[in-house]
């Protein structure tokens, strides 16, 4: 039942129960101002994905403060790009918070949703795992079942072939790869279904912080591959979840 | 029943009906050599999307020759980036071929598949329409129902708001935009579901042939937006179709 | 009286004269669909600048069709980036249309608005004049008085000094320059008031199609310089007009 | 009364009261040499904006020394990009100096000028606030009234709609945004008046330190948007003030 | 017997048969001046590869003139990047010249050298064939046996697997690929031996004229892959020949 | 006696013979307005190099008109980047004009100045000659003696060694090179004296229109190499002449 | 006898000794999973170069763990990009490990293979030595004889000429150079045989972290030069070894 | 008397006093091997500028060791990009070494050469001074008289006009500028004589580490401006000295 809260306000305007000014006020309430931030309370209603806290570039105090505000209205919290020190600060205020170190995310998720159909998350190398874990943890937080297949890059492509069955069972495949990022194309040539490429900044020299892998994935000769920003495991997890979500 | 042909060959090896060498020969047959091209006959089996003919950079003779080879084995043909002259050449050999001028695609599709759930294709401006049409025609060729919403860019965002219901009904939304490409983020902030951004080369100066729009979409603050190559309407149509495909 | 039409619709919703659905319908009417384009009828109401027709990348038929639609509702028309052939096609349908060749714009403006305060448009070189003229004609169309000062680049900076009085009289100064684009900084160091830099693609080699000039202007050590896209004389003319507009 | 001092010197030359050499000497006095810096004493006369101290890249001793020199001639001081340690050093010599931590500026402003018409400063996200504050504090220092509207990016565009009235009251709008920077276009499509975009370096991966946002703003489909350098809150504050200044 | 001519001159200096000035004169003779070009007669002596004529950017008259000069001293000629019109001009003066249209090279090679060990030249797609042919023809001209394997890109990687035996027999493998250029890494992960990657400008949008493929190959996770300039089939052919040359 | 005209005007102001307004008028006369261009009459006085006409991007009529204006005041004319058709148009009005085809310059120079000391102009390849000729003709027009040494790139470095004496005699060396542009560094390591590098756009693929050569020259490990814009033979000729000029 | 293990498995399938599923299982065993990494046990079989450990971006614990796993199956270990602290950690578990500090590699190599033919490794400057040493140590680990020639850049090209005999004796030449990277072209013009260029990130300003040198080498006018990634001494060492390997 | 040592060796070969092998040995001696570096003893002979020590990227021990080797053969030493700690290490071995802190250079120069004609070194801002000082100290070390004119950027161009006489007296002008780098063009338009632009990395955002200033200078509309690498004060000092050197 999408957007119900917003629709209710609009209907109340139409029925005369609210004046235009009152309606604007109500809609304004849909975000909560913390002074330095406007929590987008309505995002879950509108898009199916509640607001997630991106910790990078925020102070520890800001992270704690926003986390508590989110938990006032939701029972669940996902905070990405959190270092261990930030987690320590959060845990003081929110003892039930968990830290997924490999993914650098903080999670409060007391009643994980029922497992839905499968998302496969692949990484080309060992160094790509943090980004892959961010994607995997995000997708799990959003209620998906995730299969991880790591370190199966094209330098030893037979490592991938051992997992073909698992790939075919997936509704969506997230491919995380730095350096030349060729894995997304190869997977796209082998199996059907939507593939989301996540270029990583792993590499050196002419990888240009992930640009090489990004361009590789954008130019993939295997149609059906779409791409998110460099190192954006979170975005890939959300997109995969949205694709997976409506299947029943 | 995915990949059945390939699996049969492997099973025949296992049961001794085929030697290793014979199996390799069989699998080799899965593409047809035209000298200058190896038609990937098995692609439909593997990925659900049969080989599509990309005309740009090929001679008219090559396009005609490949088209005929495809139609020898399939009853259907999709050829993208085809100009009017190329179509004329194709039509001589393949009278039933149709030309979708706005999309620059050639189609042979005698028995269009039954309509499935909806894909919405949006364009920010009038000049983005050819790319949007390539996406829309590709998705239709692959059996999808497509709603087109054109010229609804953020310079007049109320034009978009008039179509919110339609957007909410879509399983997937393809957003085609040049210049600053902000439409994908705005749509991603308004509605749920997977969104595929297609940056176009429409613009001038610091649009750098579509780079500005590409970067905008990759950096979208609305999670769930994935991106394909600049002007790659075809890729967006395939990805949208793969996402839409399994829903029943 | 800004945005009155839109406000009226909203008020009618509040007073029960319109249902939510009817209101959506009304607001939808604020643009006119031509199939390939949605004319943003409401833009003048919202932003003070009515929709202007950007001809580049549109067919002549599209330009003629949009021009006629605009003139159905307005008495005035500005079409930019129009070549001489396009003008010929437009004039057949719209005999009163004028062509400003140096600026490559088509104008219908039967009752030019009263002259307001002054905008100065400078060009560094002779080759920058088309972009400068686009800015100047746009500003004039929008009711401003424009002083042109051309070919006063820093290779012979005394040419600029002869015009200092005129620069000081201007409310806004538009500086159009290619190659190294240093003129904007120099002017910004000499006189007060807002300065809008327009980098042009004039140059060769390491000018990279206007990038050198763009970077120069963005890095200007003279505060108060703002910048528009490469070759975007139209945007500069609009911005200058908006700045100039409210002064009385 | 602009540029009076310089004009007086020139007139004195014309009337024979000063020789050419004496006049050159006088004009030379218009900056004060500190050895490592030439304070541009005449800048306020020429451009209406007195010299402001950019602390980044200068030693603390240089900042203190220049600050004292400025205050010898002016009663007011604005020093930007100052960290807390630099402020401590300055306060020792200049006890009345204040530190605006969020904006990273040092201010001495004993008699703030009377409030003029309004400038609105918007930020897309929380991380963009330091740059937004630099713009806001600069504009306030220059005598303007500033309304701040923070964290209203396009991922939740309804947060912006709650502030439309405030935006319409502004003479100038400064839009500060990192990542994809789409907010400037959206604002430009909604309201009239000059808009100054400030791209920020907030983001990661393909944001390329602010390039993505910069390109978005330069390619804005909403005419009237002009742009300053990445993270250049100071420049935006000055430009907004110059636009706002002459309105009475 | 490398460099013998040059060594002889130096020895003659040492033995007093030549003065320093005379020796300089002799060495100067090692190139022949045509006014606009200095034919490097000594290159074959020094590097094992005689001077080859790069036609692009030269007039037809220059190509004919240089071709004749080369044939005055050699019995063999290789001219690359030659269009059909240039060949017509050359054939008038040099009737025995042949034109390899697919490779765009002109060849005079009356007594092809004995076939040496094998070089495999792979192309990812049909559009990459001209560059692949330039590599193949160059290698053949230099006396190598060349196996061509075309249109075996990673979108249908099984097409490659049918040729594994041939790849294993090759002393050197040249991989020619545009778009995302992943084929070089995949081949490098499958077989041993030196691999030379040739990125091509085939592609569009974010392929940036071959940059995407170039970066992919430079960042290959399969060690042993080296790379030449975009579209440089000639350079790859020479490098492959030099590697192949010394094996006996 | 530099800048005498300007100084005279300033002195006249000081002595009361001219009012400030009259002086401004006089100085304004130092350029001649053609409407679309302000001829910088004073440039020769100020910098020793009279204004030169850059034809690229100007219409033939503009070139003819400016040429005639220059010749009204000077007896000499240099017009660069002129194609053959432009020359035909110029010659109709100015019969004594000569066309240096290889350099693409038009010259009127009835009394060539006396030959001064030597400038050497080197080109790496045959395709770099047009840029080298532009440098050479410019330097000759400005009264210098020029030695040309063409097609001596590092692929056959012995071709350079045959000319070492000539290089050592030069007061300035201009090195024109495309592709990898290594010649400037090599020359800079071999001989003393100022060296001006001119990167050219000769090359393909990763030469990026001359960027590769530009970067090579900027990063030269041989100190003393300075660089001008890509293909800027004219600028190199002027710089070389300025260096050569004062030697007696 | 290449790929024997894999072939055996395939033959066993053909002969019925293994089912298809069993064969897949066997092939899967060809890598060993450490959880965070899949050691590619089969790489040596397939490509002749066993898996090498790239330490950068891995934790010390990961390096130690992978090192021990490699040594369980091999008697030899090469770990590149290892700092001194990492080596200390490795030595605790693997006392026989050696650290080549200049090359930043850890080596276990109890029975160095017999010396084969020569590879020459050149560096242009002193700062390029770490990359050159990585190439040299890699090649030695793989059983090659390596001659080092350091600090022979083109600023003093005579330093190179003293080593020409050594260069001519080499089967392959690796040229390591930062800044403008011209050394590769010069060597390529002087001697025959394959040349592998390794651009380094040595330099500043417009060297852009090695891009200048990379472009120089890619655009080399001396055919036969191939290139690896910036600072990729390891890759150059492997490629040189593969070229050198088959000569007997 | 240029290159005498090298010429002597060659003559000795010609006269039979040296065999070819002996001559090669002699020439090899012209550099001194320190293992990690080959001091180019002959550079002063060849190019007039002895080898200078670039400290950046070298260890302190390497700097000390090379410094001592240089002083074994020369009485003078210039070491650039040296930090204070490096100087302390050098002074222990070389007590007479001086440290020019502003320029970050170490100097040993017991008998400064006689003062020659003047070089002017300008900086646009205070932050550009370290690069300007590097240029100035280098030029002084090489025997030139240097006038410094700092903080005269175009934001307050009258600060420059007070120094016009000094600029006109200079044989060469070095212009050091970051941010938009416009000063070089302005100076080039005002005075004659060679001008060397040194872009600096001073700036932020779209200055891209000096690229903006570099492009500005390369595209200078004032002919006669040549450019060196970003922050390359040393190179500018050498080039200015070479230009100044031959004037008597």
Tab-separated table of N, CA and C in Angstrom, chain G residues 126-127 129 150-152 155-156 158-159 162-163 203-206 208, chain H residues 28 31 36-38 40 43 46 54 57-58 62 81 211 229-230 232:
chain	number	residue	atom	x	y	z
G	126	UNK	N	67.002	7.192	-10.864
G	126	UNK	CA	67.192	6.535	-9.573
G	126	UNK	C	65.853	6.211	-8.917
G	127	UNK	N	64.899	7.110	-9.045
G	127	UNK	CA	63.607	6.906	-8.381
G	127	UNK	C	62.787	5.785	-9.017
G	129	UNK	N	63.989	2.884	-9.602
G	129	UNK	CA	64.625	1.599	-9.275
G	129	UNK	C	63.678	0.630	-8.565
G	150	UNK	N	70.847	0.835	-14.698
G	150	UNK	CA	70.004	1.834	-14.056
G	150	UNK	C	70.504	3.263	-14.265
G	151	UNK	N	69.557	4.207	-14.240
G	151	UNK	CA	69.847	5.647	-14.308
G	151	UNK	C	70.512	6.020	-15.633
G	152	UNK	N	69.890	5.609	-16.727
G	152	UNK	CA	70.428	5.888	-18.057
G	152	UNK	C	69.417	6.646	-18.926
G	155	UNK	N	68.134	12.365	-20.557
G	155	UNK	CA	68.798	13.637	-20.276
G	155	UNK	C	70.311	13.508	-20.446
G	156	UNK	N	70.821	12.274	-20.345
G	156	UNK	CA	72.251	12.039	-20.602
G	156	UNK	C	72.389	10.732	-21.345
G	158	UNK	N	74.270	9.447	-23.436
G	158	UNK	CA	75.541	8.746	-23.590
G	158	UNK	C	75.700	7.664	-22.507
G	159	UNK	N	75.015	7.855	-21.372
G	159	UNK	CA	75.081	6.816	-20.332
G	159	UNK	C	74.491	5.500	-20.841
G	162	UNK	N	76.949	3.455	-23.489
G	162	UNK	CA	77.992	2.601	-22.919
G	162	UNK	C	77.537	1.169	-22.651
G	163	UNK	N	76.224	0.956	-22.756
G	163	UNK	CA	75.696	-0.372	-22.448
G	163	UNK	C	75.088	-1.052	-23.666
G	203	UNK	N	57.510	11.467	-10.786
G	203	UNK	CA	57.289	12.745	-11.454
G	203	UNK	C	56.376	13.610	-10.602
G	204	UNK	N	55.950	14.719	-11.179
G	204	UNK	CA	55.055	15.616	-10.438
G	204	UNK	C	54.301	16.438	-11.473
G	205	UNK	N	53.326	17.187	-11.003
G	205	UNK	CA	52.579	18.075	-11.893
G	205	UNK	C	51.936	17.312	-13.030
G	206	UNK	N	52.244	17.712	-14.251
G	206	UNK	CA	51.594	17.132	-15.421
G	206	UNK	C	52.069	15.726	-15.742
G	208	UNK	N	50.921	13.454	-13.858
G	208	UNK	CA	49.638	12.845	-13.493
G	208	UNK	C	49.792	11.398	-13.025
H	28	UNK	N	82.354	6.246	-21.319
H	28	UNK	CA	81.599	5.675	-20.211
H	28	UNK	C	81.986	6.330	-18.891
H	31	UNK	N	80.240	9.480	-16.837
H	31	UNK	CA	79.314	9.493	-15.710
H	31	UNK	C	79.917	8.629	-14.624
H	36	UNK	N	73.164	3.177	-7.403
H	36	UNK	CA	71.768	3.550	-7.605
H	36	UNK	C	71.635	4.765	-8.513
H	37	UNK	N	72.745	5.370	-8.919
H	37	UNK	CA	72.663	6.565	-9.764
H	37	UNK	C	73.906	6.665	-10.630
H	38	UNK	N	73.726	7.196	-11.829
H	38	UNK	CA	74.849	7.494	-12.715
H	38	UNK	C	74.968	8.997	-12.841
H	40	UNK	N	75.776	12.339	-14.197
H	40	UNK	CA	76.043	12.732	-15.580
H	40	UNK	C	77.107	13.829	-15.578
H	43	UNK	N	77.227	16.556	-18.327
H	43	UNK	CA	76.089	17.408	-18.693
H	43	UNK	C	76.463	18.881	-18.821
H	46	UNK	N	78.014	19.432	-22.167
H	46	UNK	CA	77.106	19.349	-23.303
H	46	UNK	C	76.101	20.491	-23.348
H	54	UNK	N	67.736	16.498	-7.699
H	54	UNK	CA	66.305	16.602	-7.394
H	54	UNK	C	66.033	15.673	-6.204
H	57	UNK	N	61.652	12.129	-3.553
H	57	UNK	CA	61.625	10.731	-3.941
H	57	UNK	C	62.938	10.020	-3.690
H	58	UNK	N	63.931	10.730	-3.158
H	58	UNK	CA	65.192	10.080	-2.811
H	58	UNK	C	65.318	10.031	-1.291
H	62	UNK	N	70.666	8.854	0.151
H	62	UNK	CA	70.971	9.033	-1.272
H	62	UNK	C	71.326	10.474	-1.576
H	81	UNK	N	63.931	20.807	-4.117
H	81	UNK	CA	62.886	20.056	-3.419
H	81	UNK	C	63.443	19.341	-2.171
H	211	UNK	N	46.198	22.081	-13.232
H	211	UNK	CA	45.831	21.902	-14.640
H	211	UNK	C	45.171	23.161	-15.197
H	229	UNK	N	56.424	22.643	-16.710
H	229	UNK	CA	55.536	21.773	-15.932
H	229	UNK	C	55.017	22.501	-14.683
H	230	UNK	N	53.907	22.035	-14.177
H	230	UNK	CA	53.309	22.555	-12.949
H	230	UNK	C	54.333	22.518	-11.808
H	232	UNK	N	57.198	23.660	-11.597
H	232	UNK	CA	58.588	23.437	-12.002
H	232	UNK	C	59.384	24.739	-12.000
